[in-house]
Tab-separated table of C-alpha atoms in Angstrom:
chain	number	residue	atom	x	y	z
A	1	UNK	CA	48.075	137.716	0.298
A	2	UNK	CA	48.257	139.247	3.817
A	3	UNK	CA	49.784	139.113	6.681
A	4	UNK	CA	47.580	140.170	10.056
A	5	UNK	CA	50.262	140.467	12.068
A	6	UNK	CA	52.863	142.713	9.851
A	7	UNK	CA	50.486	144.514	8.102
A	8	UNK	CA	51.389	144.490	4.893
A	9	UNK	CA	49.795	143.305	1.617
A	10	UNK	CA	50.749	141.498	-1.612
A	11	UNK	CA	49.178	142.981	-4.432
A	12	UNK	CA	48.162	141.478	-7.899
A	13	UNK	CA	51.394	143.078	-9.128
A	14	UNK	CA	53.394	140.361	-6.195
A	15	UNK	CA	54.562	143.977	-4.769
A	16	UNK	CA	54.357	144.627	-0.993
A	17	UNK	CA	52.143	147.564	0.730
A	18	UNK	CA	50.561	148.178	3.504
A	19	UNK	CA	47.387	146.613	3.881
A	20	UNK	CA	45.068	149.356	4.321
A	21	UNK	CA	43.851	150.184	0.722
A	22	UNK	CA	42.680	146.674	0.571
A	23	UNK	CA	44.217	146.254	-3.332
A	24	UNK	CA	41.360	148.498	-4.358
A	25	UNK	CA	42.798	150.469	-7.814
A	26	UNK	CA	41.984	153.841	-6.858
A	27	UNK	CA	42.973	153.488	-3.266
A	28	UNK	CA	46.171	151.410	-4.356
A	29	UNK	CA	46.923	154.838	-6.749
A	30	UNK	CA	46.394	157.075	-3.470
A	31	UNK	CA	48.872	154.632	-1.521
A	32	UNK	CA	51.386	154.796	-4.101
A	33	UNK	CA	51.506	158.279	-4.925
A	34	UNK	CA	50.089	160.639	-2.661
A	35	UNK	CA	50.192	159.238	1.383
A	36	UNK	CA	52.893	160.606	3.105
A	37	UNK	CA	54.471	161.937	0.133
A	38	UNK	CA	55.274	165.838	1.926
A	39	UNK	CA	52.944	168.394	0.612
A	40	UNK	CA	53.640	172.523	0.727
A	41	UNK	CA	51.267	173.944	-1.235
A	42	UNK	CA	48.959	175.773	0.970
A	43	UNK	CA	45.880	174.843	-0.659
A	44	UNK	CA	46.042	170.949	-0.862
A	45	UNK	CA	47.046	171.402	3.014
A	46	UNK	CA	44.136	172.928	3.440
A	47	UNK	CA	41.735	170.793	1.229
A	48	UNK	CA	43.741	167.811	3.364
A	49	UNK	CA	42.896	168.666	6.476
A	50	UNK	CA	39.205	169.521	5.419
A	51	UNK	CA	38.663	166.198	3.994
A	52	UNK	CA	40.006	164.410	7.532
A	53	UNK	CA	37.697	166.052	9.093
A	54	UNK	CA	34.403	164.877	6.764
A	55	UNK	CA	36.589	161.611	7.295
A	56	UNK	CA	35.612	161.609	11.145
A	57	UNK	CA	33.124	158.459	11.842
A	58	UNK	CA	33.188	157.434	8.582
A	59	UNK	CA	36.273	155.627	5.941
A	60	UNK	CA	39.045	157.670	4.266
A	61	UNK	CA	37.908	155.476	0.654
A	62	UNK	CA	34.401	157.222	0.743
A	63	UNK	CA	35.970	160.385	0.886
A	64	UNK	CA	38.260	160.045	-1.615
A	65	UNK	CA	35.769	158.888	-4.196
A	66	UNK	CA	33.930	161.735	-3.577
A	67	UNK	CA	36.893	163.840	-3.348
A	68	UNK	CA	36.890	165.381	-6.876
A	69	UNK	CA	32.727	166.369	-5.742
A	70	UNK	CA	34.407	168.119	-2.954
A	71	UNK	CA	36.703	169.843	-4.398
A	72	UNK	CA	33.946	171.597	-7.421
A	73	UNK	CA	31.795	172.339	-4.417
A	74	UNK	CA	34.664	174.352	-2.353
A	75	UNK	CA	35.840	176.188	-5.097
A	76	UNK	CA	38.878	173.873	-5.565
A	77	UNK	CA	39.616	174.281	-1.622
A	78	UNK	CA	40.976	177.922	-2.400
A	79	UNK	CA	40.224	178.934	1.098
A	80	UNK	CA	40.412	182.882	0.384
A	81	UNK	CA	37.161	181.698	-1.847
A	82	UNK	CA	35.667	179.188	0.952
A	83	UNK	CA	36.297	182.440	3.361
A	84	UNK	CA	33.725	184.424	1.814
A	85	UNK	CA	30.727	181.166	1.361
A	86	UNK	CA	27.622	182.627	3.332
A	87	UNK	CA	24.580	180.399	4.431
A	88	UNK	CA	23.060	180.318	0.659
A	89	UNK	CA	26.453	178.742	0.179
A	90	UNK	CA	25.695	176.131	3.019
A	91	UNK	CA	22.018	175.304	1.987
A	92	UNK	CA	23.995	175.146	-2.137
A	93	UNK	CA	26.243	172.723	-0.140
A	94	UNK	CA	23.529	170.922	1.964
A	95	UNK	CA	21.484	170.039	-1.325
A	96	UNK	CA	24.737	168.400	-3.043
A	97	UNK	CA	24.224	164.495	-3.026
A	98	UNK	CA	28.048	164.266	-4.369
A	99	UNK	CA	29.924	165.187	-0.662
A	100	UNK	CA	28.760	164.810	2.933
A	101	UNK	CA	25.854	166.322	3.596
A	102	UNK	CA	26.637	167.597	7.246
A	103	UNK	CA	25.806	171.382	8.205
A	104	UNK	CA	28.724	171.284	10.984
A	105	UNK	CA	31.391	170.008	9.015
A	106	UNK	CA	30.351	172.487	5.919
A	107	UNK	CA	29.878	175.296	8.382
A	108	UNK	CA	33.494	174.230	9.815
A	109	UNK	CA	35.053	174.294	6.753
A	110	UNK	CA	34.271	177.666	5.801
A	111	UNK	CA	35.287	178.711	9.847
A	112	UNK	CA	38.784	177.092	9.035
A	113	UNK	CA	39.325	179.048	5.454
A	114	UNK	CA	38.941	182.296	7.803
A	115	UNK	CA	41.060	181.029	10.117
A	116	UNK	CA	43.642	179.494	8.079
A	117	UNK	CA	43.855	183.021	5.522
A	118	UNK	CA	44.418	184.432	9.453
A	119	UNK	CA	47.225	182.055	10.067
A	120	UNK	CA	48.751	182.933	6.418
A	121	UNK	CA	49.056	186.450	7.108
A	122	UNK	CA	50.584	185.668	10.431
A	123	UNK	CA	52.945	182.840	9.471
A	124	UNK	CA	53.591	183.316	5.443
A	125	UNK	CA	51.769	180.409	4.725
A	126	UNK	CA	49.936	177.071	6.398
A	127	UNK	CA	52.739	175.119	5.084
A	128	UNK	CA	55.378	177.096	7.001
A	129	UNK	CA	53.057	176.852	10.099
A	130	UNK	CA	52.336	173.176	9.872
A	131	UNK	CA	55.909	171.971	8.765
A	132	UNK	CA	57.449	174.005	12.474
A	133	UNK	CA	55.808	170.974	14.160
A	134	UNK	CA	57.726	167.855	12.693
A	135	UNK	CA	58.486	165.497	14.952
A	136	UNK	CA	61.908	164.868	15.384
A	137	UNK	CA	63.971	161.440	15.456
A	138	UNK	CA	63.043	161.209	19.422
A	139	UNK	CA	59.943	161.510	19.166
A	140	UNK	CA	59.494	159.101	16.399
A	141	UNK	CA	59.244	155.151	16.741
A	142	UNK	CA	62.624	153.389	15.836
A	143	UNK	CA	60.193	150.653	13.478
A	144	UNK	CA	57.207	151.811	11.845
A	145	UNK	CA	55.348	148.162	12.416
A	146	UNK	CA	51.295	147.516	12.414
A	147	UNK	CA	51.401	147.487	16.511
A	148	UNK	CA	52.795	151.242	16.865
A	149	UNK	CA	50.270	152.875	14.547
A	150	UNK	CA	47.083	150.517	16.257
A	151	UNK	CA	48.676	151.834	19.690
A	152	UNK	CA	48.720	155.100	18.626
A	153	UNK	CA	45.626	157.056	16.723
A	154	UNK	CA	47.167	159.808	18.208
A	155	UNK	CA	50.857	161.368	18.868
A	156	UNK	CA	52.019	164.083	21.663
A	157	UNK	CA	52.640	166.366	17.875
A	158	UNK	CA	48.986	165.592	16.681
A	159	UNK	CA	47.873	166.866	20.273
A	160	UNK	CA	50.333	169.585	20.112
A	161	UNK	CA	48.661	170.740	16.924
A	162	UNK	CA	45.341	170.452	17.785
A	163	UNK	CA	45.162	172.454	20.849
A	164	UNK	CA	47.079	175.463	18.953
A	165	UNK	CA	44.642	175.210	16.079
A	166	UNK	CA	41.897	175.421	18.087
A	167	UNK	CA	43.115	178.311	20.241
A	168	UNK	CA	42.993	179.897	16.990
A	169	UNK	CA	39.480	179.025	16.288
A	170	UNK	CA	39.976	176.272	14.146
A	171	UNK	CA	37.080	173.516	14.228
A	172	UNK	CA	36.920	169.616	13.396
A	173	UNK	CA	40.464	169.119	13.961
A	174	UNK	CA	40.981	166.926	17.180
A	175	UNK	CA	44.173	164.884	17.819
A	176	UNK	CA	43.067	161.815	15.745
A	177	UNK	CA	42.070	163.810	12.959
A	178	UNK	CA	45.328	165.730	12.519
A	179	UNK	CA	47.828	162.646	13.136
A	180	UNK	CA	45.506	161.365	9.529
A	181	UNK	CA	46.326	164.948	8.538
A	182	UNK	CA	50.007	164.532	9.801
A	183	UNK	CA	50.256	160.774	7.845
A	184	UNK	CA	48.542	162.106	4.426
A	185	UNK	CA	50.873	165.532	3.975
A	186	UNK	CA	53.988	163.643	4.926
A	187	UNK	CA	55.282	165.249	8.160
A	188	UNK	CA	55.506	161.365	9.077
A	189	UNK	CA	56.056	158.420	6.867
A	190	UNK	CA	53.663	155.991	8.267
A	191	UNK	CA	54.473	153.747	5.592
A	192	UNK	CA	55.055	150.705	7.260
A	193	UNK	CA	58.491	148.549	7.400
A	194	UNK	CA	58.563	146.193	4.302
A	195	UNK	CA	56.195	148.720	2.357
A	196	UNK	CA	57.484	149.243	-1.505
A	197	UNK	CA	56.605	152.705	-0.689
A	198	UNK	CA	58.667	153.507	2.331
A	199	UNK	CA	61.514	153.860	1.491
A	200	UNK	CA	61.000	156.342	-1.467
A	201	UNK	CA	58.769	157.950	0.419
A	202	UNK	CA	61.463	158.721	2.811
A	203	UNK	CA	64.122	159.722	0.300
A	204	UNK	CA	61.217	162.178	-0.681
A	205	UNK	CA	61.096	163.631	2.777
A	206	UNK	CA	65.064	163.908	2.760
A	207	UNK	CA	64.928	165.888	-0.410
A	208	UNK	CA	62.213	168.155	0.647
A	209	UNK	CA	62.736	172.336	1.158
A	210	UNK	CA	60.947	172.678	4.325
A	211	UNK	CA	59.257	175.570	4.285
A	212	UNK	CA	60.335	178.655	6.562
């Protein structure tokens, strides 16, 4: 059962989510388990904020389905591989019914491994770059509630973020696409108030070794 105006969702199991993944199994799994649990590892950042940007104009549960498809066609998002695709790479990609078949995100993809094994030999790592921008207390909401997050597809961070990563060439990464990006890697927890998840979730972040 729920609830429109909260935003959360009883599942078969009588536990309360947010409603977003609809009580769907796999999507349920990816609720449970991976959103906004914080993420370090340069590569799944990487293969994150990739697959938000297929995600633009279309539903976050199409690409997941498809994301194990994605992942055998980018070389497992190693971007130091993805770096070095040519255009036989794009047609290989453009004739694979299993992703998205759309020559500027594929093209953009293999812009932002360049760009990204840039930013590692800057920074250390993506992680270390990306995690500099958490938001702190004041900039977050005091109640994660269903109103906030339908107010606000985009934050003055996800901005932030997206006018420094494309300064630095990066492509398919506007303000709406990397506040999904910020949600999914857990540099916020968007899990709503009254969510089974939340509150782990946040212990998580509490516990986690930023990277420097």
């Amino acid at each position: 059962m729920s609830n429109e105006n909260t935003g959360l969702l009883a599942g078969p199991d009588g536990v309360v989510r947010c409603f977003w993944h609809g009580n769907l199994p796999d999507y349920l799994h990816y609720h449970d388990h991976e959103w906004g649990r914080p993420v370090a590892d340069d590569r799944r950042l990487f293969e994150k904020i990739c697959l938000e940007g297929f995600q633009s104009g279309l539903s976050w549960l199409t690409i997941l389905r498809k994301r194990e498809n994605f992942r055998e066609a980018f070389a497992g998002f190693d971007f130091d591989k993805v770096a070095a695709f040519n255009e036989r790479d794009v047609e290989r990609l453009l004739g694979n019914a299993g992703i998205i078949r759309h020559r500027g995100k594929i093209v953009s993809t293999i812009n932002n491994a360049k760009r990204a094994r840039e930013m590692v030999d800057e920074f250390g790592s993506l992680a270390a770059w990306f995690w500099k921008f958490e938001p702190g207390k004041e900039e977050r909401p005091k109640n994660v509630d269903l109103a906030h997050l339908r107010a606000n597809p985009t934050t003055a961070v996800s901005v932030r973020i997206s006018k420094e990563l494309k300064k630095r060439g990066w492509s398919f990464v506007g303000p709406t696409t990397v506040y999904a990006f910020m949600q999914a890697m857990g540099l916020v927890n968007d899990h709503l108030e009254g969510c089974v998840c939340r509150k782990g979730v946040e212990k998580e972040r509490k516990a986690f070794q930023r990277p420097k």
